[in-house]
mmCIF file of C-alpha atoms in Angstrom:
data_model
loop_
_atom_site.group_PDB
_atom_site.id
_atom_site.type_symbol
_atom_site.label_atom_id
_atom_site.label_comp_id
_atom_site.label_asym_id
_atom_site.label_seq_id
_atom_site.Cartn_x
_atom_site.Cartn_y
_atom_site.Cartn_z
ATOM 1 C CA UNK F 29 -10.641 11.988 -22.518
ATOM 2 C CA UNK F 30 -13.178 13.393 -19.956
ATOM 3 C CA UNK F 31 -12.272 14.704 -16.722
ATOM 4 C CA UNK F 32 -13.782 12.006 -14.627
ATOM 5 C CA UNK F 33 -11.029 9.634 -16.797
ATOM 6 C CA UNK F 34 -8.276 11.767 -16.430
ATOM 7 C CA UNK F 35 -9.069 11.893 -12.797
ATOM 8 C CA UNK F 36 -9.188 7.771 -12.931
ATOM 9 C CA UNK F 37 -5.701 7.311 -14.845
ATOM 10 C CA UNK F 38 -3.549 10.051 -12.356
ATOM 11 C CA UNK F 39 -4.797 7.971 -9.407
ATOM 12 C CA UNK F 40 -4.028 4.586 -11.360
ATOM 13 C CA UNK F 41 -0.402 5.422 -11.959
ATOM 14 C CA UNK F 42 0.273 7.111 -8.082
ATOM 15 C CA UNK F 43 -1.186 4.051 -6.342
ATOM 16 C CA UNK F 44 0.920 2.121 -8.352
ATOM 17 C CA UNK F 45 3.905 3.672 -8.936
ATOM 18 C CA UNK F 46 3.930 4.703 -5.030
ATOM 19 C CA UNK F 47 4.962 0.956 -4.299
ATOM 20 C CA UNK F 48 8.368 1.342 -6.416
ATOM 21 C CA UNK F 49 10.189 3.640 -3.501
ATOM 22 C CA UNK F 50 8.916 1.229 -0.818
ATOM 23 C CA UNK F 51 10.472 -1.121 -2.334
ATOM 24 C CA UNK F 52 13.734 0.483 -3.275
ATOM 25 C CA UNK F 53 14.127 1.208 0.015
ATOM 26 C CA UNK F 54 13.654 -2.467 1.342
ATOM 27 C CA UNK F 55 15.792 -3.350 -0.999
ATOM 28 C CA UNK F 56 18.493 -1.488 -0.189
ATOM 29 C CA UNK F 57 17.963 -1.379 3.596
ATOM 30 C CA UNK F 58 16.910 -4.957 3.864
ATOM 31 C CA UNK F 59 15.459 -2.990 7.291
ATOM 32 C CA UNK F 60 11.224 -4.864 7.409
ATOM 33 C CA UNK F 61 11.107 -3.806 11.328
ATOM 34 C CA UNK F 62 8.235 -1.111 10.832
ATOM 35 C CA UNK F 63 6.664 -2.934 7.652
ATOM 36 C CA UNK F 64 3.561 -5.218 9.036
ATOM 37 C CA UNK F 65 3.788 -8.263 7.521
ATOM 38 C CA UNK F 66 -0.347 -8.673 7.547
ATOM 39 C CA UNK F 67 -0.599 -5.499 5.452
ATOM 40 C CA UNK F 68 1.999 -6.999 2.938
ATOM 41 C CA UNK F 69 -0.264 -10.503 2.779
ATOM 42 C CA UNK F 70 -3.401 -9.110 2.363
ATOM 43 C CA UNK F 71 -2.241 -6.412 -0.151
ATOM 44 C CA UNK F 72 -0.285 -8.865 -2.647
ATOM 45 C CA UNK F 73 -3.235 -11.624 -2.036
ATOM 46 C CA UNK F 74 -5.389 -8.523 -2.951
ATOM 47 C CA UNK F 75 -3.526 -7.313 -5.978
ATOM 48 C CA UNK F 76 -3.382 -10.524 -7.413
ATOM 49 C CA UNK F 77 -7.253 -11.111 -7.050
ATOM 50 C CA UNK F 78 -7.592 -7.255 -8.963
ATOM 51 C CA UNK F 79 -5.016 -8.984 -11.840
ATOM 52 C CA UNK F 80 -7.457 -11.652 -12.586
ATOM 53 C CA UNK F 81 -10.482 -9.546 -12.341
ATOM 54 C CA UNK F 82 -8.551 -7.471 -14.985
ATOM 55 C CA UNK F 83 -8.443 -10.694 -17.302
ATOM 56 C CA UNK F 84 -11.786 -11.680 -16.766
ATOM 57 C CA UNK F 85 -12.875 -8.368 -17.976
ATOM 58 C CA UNK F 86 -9.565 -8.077 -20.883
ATOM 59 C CA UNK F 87 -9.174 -4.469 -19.613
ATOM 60 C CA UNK F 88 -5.403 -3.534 -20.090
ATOM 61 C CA UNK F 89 -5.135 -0.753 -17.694
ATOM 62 C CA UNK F 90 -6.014 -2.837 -14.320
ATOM 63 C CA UNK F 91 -3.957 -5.952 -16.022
ATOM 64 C CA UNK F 92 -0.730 -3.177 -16.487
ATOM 65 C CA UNK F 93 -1.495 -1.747 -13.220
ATOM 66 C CA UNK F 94 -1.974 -4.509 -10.947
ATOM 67 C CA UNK F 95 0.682 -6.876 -12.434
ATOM 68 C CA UNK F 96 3.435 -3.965 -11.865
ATOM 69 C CA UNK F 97 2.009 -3.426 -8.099
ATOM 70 C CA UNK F 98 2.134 -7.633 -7.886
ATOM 71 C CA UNK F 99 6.005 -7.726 -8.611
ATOM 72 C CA UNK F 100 6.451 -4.499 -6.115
ATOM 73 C CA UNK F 101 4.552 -5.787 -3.282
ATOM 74 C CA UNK F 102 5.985 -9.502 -3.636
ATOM 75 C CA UNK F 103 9.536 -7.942 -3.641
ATOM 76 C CA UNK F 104 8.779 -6.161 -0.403
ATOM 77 C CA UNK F 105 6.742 -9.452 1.636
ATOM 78 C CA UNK F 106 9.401 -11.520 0.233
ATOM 79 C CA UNK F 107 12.186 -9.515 2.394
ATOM 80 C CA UNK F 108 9.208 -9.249 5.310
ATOM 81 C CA UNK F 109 9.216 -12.882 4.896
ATOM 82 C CA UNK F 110 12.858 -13.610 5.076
ATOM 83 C CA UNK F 111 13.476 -11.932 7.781
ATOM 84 C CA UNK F 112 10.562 -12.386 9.866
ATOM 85 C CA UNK F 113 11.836 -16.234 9.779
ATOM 86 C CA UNK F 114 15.506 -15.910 10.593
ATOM 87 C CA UNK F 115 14.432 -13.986 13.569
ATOM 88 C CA UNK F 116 12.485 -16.553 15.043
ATOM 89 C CA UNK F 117 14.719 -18.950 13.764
ATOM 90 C CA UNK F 118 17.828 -16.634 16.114
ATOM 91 C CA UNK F 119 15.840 -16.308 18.918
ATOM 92 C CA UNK F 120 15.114 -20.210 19.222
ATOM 93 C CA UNK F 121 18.328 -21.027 19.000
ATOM 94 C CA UNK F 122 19.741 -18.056 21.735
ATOM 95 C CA UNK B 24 -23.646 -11.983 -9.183
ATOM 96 C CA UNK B 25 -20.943 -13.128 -11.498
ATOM 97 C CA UNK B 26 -17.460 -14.903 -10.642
ATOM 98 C CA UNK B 27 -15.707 -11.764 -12.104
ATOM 99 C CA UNK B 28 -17.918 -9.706 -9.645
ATOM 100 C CA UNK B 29 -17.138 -11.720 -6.558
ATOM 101 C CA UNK B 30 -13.596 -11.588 -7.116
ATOM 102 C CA UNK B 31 -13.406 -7.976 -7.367
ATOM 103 C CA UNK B 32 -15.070 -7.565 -4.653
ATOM 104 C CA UNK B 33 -12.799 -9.793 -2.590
ATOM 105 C CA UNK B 34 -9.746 -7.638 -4.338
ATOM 106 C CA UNK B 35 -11.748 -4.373 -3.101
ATOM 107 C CA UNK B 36 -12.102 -5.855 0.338
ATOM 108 C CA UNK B 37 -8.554 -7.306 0.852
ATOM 109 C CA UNK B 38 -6.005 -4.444 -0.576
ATOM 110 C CA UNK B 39 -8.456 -2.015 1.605
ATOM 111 C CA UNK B 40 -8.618 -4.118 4.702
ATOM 112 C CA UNK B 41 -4.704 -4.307 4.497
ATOM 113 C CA UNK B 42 -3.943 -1.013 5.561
ATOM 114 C CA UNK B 43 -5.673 -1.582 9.149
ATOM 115 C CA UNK B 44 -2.592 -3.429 10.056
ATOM 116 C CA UNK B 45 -0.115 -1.377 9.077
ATOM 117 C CA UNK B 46 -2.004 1.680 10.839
ATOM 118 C CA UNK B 47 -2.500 -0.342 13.926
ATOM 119 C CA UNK B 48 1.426 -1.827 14.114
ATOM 120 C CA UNK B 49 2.523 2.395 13.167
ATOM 121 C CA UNK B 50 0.616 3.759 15.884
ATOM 122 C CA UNK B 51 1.491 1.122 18.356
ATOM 123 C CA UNK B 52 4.950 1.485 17.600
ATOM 124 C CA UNK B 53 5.488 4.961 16.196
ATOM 125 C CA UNK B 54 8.002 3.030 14.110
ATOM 126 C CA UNK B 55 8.603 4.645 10.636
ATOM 127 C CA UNK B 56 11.769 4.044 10.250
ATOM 128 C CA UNK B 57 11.442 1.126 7.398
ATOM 129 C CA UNK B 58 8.483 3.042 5.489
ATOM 130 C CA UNK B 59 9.420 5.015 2.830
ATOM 131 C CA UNK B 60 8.095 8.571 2.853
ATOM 132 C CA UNK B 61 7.778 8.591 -0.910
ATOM 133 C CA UNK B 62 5.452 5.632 -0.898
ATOM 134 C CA UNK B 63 2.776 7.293 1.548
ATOM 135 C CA UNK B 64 3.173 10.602 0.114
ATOM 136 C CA UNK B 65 2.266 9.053 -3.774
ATOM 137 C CA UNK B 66 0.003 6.742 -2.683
ATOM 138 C CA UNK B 67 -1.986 8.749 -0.057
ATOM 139 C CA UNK B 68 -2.594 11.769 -3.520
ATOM 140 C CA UNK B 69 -3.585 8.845 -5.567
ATOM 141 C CA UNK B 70 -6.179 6.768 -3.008
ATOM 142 C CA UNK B 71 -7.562 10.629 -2.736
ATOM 143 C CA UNK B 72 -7.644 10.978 -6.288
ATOM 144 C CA UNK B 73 -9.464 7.415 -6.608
ATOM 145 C CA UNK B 74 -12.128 9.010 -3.879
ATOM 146 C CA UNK B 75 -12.873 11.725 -6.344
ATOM 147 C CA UNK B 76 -13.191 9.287 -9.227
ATOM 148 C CA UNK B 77 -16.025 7.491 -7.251
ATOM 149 C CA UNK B 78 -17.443 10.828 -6.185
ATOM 150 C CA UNK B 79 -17.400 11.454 -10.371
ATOM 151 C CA UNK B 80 -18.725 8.068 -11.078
ATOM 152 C CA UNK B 81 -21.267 8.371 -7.774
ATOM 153 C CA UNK B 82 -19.986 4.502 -7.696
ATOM 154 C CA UNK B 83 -20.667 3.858 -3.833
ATOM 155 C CA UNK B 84 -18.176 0.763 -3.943
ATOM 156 C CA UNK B 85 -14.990 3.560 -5.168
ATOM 157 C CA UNK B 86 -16.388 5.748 -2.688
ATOM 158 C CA UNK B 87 -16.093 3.933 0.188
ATOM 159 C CA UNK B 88 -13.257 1.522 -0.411
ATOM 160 C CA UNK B 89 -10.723 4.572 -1.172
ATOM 161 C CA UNK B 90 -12.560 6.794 2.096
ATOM 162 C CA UNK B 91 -11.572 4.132 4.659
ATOM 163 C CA UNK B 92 -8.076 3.538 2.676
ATOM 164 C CA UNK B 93 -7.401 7.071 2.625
ATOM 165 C CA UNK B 94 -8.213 7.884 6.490
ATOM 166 C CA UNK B 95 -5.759 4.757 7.143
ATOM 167 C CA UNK B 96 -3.010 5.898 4.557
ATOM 168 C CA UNK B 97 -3.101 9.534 6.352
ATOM 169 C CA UNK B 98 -2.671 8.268 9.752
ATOM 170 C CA UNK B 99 0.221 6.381 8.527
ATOM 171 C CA UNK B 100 1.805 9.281 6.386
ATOM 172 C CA UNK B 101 1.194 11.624 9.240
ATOM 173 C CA UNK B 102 3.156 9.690 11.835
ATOM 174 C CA UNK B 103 6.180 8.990 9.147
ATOM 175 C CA UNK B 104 6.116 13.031 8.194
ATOM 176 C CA UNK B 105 6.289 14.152 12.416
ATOM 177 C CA UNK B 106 8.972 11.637 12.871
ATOM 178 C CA UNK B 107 10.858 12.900 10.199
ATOM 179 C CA UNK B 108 10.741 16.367 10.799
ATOM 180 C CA UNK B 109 11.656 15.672 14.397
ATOM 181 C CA UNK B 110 14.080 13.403 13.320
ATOM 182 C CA UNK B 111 15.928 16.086 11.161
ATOM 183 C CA UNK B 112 15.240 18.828 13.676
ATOM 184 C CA UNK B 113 17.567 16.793 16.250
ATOM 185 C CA UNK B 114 20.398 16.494 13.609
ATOM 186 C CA UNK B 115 20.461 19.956 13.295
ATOM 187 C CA UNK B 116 20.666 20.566 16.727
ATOM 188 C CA UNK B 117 23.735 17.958 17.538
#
């Protein structure tokens, strides 16, 4: 493995495995308040565009890489979601 | 250029574009609170780590994707690191 690849896989497996404490904690806090819910849109919308352009090419590594950042990121706009509707679902009703 | 093509560059585009949001809402706000620490810290080492992969591969797309990610990751993970430290400073003072 050259340099310039062992370089490529390091950064592969921090931008990915960065989104797994970001998510623990959202899961666990259920707290979204600082989390922008355009960043979470465009990012999974994003991640899931880089999954197919991993099939269309059949590499493994940005298929591995993306689909594990896909679940991660859904998790966390999922919450965003959720609670970006009961709010303005609470403050219609008050 | 080729469907594969356009859709990575539309991946490229979006999970780069994503972090403007965020950076914008954080320094608006100076909310942190929700963002995990871990997150920025891992992913800010790997988008620099993709930056030197480009630099390696002199691919100008890498390059300048993971510069403009990495300028918005830092102002992000800067404002969560001050507002922890001063966060932890006034716990040891009460």
């Amino acid at each position: 493995m050259t340099i310039p690849d062992l370089v490529g896989y390091m950064a592969a497996t921090l931008t990915t495995a960065s989104f797994l404490p970001q998510a623990i904690l959202t899961l666990k806090t259920r707290d979204t308040q600082a989390l922008s819910l355009g960043m979470y849109s465009l990012f999974t919308a994003g991640v899931l565009l880089w999954l197919i352009y991993g099939i269309f090419l059949e590499n493994p590594a940005i298929i591995i890489a993306n689909a594990i950042t896909l679940v991660l990121a859904s998790v966390i706009l999922s919450i965003k979601i959720y609670n970006t509707v009961r709010q303005s679902r609470t403050s219609q009703i008050h």
